[in-house]
Coordinates of C-alpha atoms in Angstrom, one line a residue:
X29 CA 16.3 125.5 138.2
X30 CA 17.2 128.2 140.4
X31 CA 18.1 126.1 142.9
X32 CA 20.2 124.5 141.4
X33 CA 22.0 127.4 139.7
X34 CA 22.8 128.4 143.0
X35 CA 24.1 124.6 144.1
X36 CA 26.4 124.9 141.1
X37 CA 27.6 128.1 141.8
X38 CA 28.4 127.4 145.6
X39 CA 30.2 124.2 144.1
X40 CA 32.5 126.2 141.7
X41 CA 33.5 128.7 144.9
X42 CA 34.0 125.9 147.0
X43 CA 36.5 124.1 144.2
X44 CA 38.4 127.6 143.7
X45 CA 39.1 128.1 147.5
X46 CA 40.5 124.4 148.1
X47 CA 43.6 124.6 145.8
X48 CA 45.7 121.7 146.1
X49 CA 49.6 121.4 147.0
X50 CA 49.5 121.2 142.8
X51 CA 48.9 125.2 142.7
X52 CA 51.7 126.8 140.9
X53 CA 54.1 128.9 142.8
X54 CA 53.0 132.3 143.6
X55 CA 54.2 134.5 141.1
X56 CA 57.5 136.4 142.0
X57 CA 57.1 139.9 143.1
X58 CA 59.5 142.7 143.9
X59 CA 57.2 145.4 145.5
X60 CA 57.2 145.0 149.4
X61 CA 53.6 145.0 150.7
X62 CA 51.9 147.4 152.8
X63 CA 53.0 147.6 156.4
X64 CA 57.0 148.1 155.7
X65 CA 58.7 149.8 158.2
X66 CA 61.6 152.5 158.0
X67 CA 64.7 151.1 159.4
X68 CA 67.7 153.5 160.1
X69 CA 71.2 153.3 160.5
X70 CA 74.2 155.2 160.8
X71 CA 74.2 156.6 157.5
X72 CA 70.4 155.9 156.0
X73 CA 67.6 153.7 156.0
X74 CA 66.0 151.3 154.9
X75 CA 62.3 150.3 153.9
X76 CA 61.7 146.5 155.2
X77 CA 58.9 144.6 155.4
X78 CA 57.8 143.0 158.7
X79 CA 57.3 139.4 159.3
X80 CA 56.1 138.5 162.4
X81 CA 53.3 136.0 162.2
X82 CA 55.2 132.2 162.4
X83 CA 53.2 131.9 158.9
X84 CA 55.2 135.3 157.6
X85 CA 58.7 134.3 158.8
X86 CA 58.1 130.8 157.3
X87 CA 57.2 132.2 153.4
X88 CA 60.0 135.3 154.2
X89 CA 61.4 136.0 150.6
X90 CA 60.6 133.2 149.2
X91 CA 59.7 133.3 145.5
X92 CA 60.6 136.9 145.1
X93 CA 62.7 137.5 142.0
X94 CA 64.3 140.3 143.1
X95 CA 64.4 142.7 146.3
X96 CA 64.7 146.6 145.4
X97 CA 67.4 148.4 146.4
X98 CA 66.9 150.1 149.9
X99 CA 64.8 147.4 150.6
X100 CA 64.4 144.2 153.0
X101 CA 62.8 142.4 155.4
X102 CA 62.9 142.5 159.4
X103 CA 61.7 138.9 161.1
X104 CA 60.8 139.9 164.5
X105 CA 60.4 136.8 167.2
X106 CA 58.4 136.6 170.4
X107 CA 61.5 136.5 172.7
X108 CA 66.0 136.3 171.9
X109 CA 66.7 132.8 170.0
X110 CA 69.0 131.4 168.2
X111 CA 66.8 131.2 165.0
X112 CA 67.7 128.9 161.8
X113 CA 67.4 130.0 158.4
X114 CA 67.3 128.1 154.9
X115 CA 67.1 129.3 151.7
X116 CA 64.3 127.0 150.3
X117 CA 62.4 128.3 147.7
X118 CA 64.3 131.4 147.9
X119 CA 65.4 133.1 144.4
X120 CA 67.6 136.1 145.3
X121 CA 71.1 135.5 147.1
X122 CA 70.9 137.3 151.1
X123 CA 72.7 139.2 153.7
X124 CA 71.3 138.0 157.1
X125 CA 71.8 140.4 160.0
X126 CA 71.5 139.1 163.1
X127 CA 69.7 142.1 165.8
X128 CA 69.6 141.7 169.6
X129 CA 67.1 142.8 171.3
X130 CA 68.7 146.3 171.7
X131 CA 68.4 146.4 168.3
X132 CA 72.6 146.3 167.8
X133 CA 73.9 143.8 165.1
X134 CA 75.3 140.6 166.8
X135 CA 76.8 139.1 163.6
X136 CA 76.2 139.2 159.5
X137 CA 76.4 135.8 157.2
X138 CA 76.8 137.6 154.1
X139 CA 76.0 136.5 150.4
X140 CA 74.0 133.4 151.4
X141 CA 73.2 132.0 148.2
X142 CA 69.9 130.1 146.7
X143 CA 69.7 126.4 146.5
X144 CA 67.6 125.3 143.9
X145 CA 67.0 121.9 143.7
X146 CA 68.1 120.9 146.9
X147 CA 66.0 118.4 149.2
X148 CA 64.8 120.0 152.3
X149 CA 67.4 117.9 154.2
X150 CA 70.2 118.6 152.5
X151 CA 69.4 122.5 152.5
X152 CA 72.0 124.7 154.8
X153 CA 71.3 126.3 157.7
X154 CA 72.4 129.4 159.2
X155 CA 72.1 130.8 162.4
X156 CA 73.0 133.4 164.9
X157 CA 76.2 132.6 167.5
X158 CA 73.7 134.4 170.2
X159 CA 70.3 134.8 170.7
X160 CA 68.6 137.6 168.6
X161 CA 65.4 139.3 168.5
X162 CA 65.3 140.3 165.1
X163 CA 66.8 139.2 161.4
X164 CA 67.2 141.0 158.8
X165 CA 67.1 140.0 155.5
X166 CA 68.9 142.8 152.6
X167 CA 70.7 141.8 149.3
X168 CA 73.6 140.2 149.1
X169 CA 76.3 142.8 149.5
X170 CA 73.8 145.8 150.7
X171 CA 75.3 145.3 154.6
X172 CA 78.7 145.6 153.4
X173 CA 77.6 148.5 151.3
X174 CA 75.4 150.6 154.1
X175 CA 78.6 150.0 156.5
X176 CA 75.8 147.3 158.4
X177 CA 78.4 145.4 160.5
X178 CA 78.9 143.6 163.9
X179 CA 78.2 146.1 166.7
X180 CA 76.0 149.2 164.7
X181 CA 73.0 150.1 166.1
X182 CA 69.7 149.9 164.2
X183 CA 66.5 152.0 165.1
X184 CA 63.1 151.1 164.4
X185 CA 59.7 150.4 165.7
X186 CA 58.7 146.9 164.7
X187 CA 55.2 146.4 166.8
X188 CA 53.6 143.1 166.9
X189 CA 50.4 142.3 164.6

């Protein structure tokens, strides 16, 4: 009987860790996780979260139903691309910053907006005119706000994990 308590048990832990592609979305969440960095500019910071694993940049902001205020997230790359971004699954309209590898802003798309409902294929893409190190991803408007603009220089330490 014992035995196969336990056989039923293992069964039921094995069923919960092999979730399907039916799993709901993950529930959208607003508080950045641990590991956010402090971002400064000329005139403040910013708190951003990091997302450096291919497996971080590809989720990125996805399914988050709001960003706080002061708040964003830094994709950091291996070496200067020209890297494409798409707004699947993404909730919140976006200010992408473009960073070079001196950490000075190369160019801002501003206001890119959600598209919900749109095939993968048909999705936008946006992308830097030159090949950045870093993207950063704020609300829509917060560049223009914070004076973020072609040419200001950013500071922050954005390791690898």
């Amino acid at each position: 009987m014992l035995h196969r308590c336990v056989l039923i048990a293992a069964s039921l832990v094995l069923v919960a860790a092999c979730g399907g592609s039916s799993d709901p979305a993950p529930a959208p969440t607003a508080a950045p996780p641990d590991g956010a960095i402090e971002l400064r500019y000329d005139g403040g910071s910013l708190r951003v979260e990091l997302a450096v694993t291919p497996e971080e940049r590809s989720r990125g902001l996805s399914h988050r139903a709001s960003l706080p205020a002061g708040a964003g997230m830094l994709f950091v790359f291996e070496s200067a691309r020209q890297p494409s971004f798409w707004m699947k699954d993404t909730l919140i309209p976006l200010d992408l910053i473009w960073i070079d590898a001196d950490k000075r802003v190369e160019g801002v798309t501003p206001s890119v907006q959600p598209e919900p409902g749109v095939a993968d294929g048909a999705l936008r893409r946006y992308s830097s005119e030159k090949p950045v190190l870093y993207v950063l991803e704020l609300n829509a408007g917060a560049a223009a706000r914070f004076g973020i603009v072609p040419g200001s220089q950013l500071a922050f330490e954005a390791a690898s994990r």
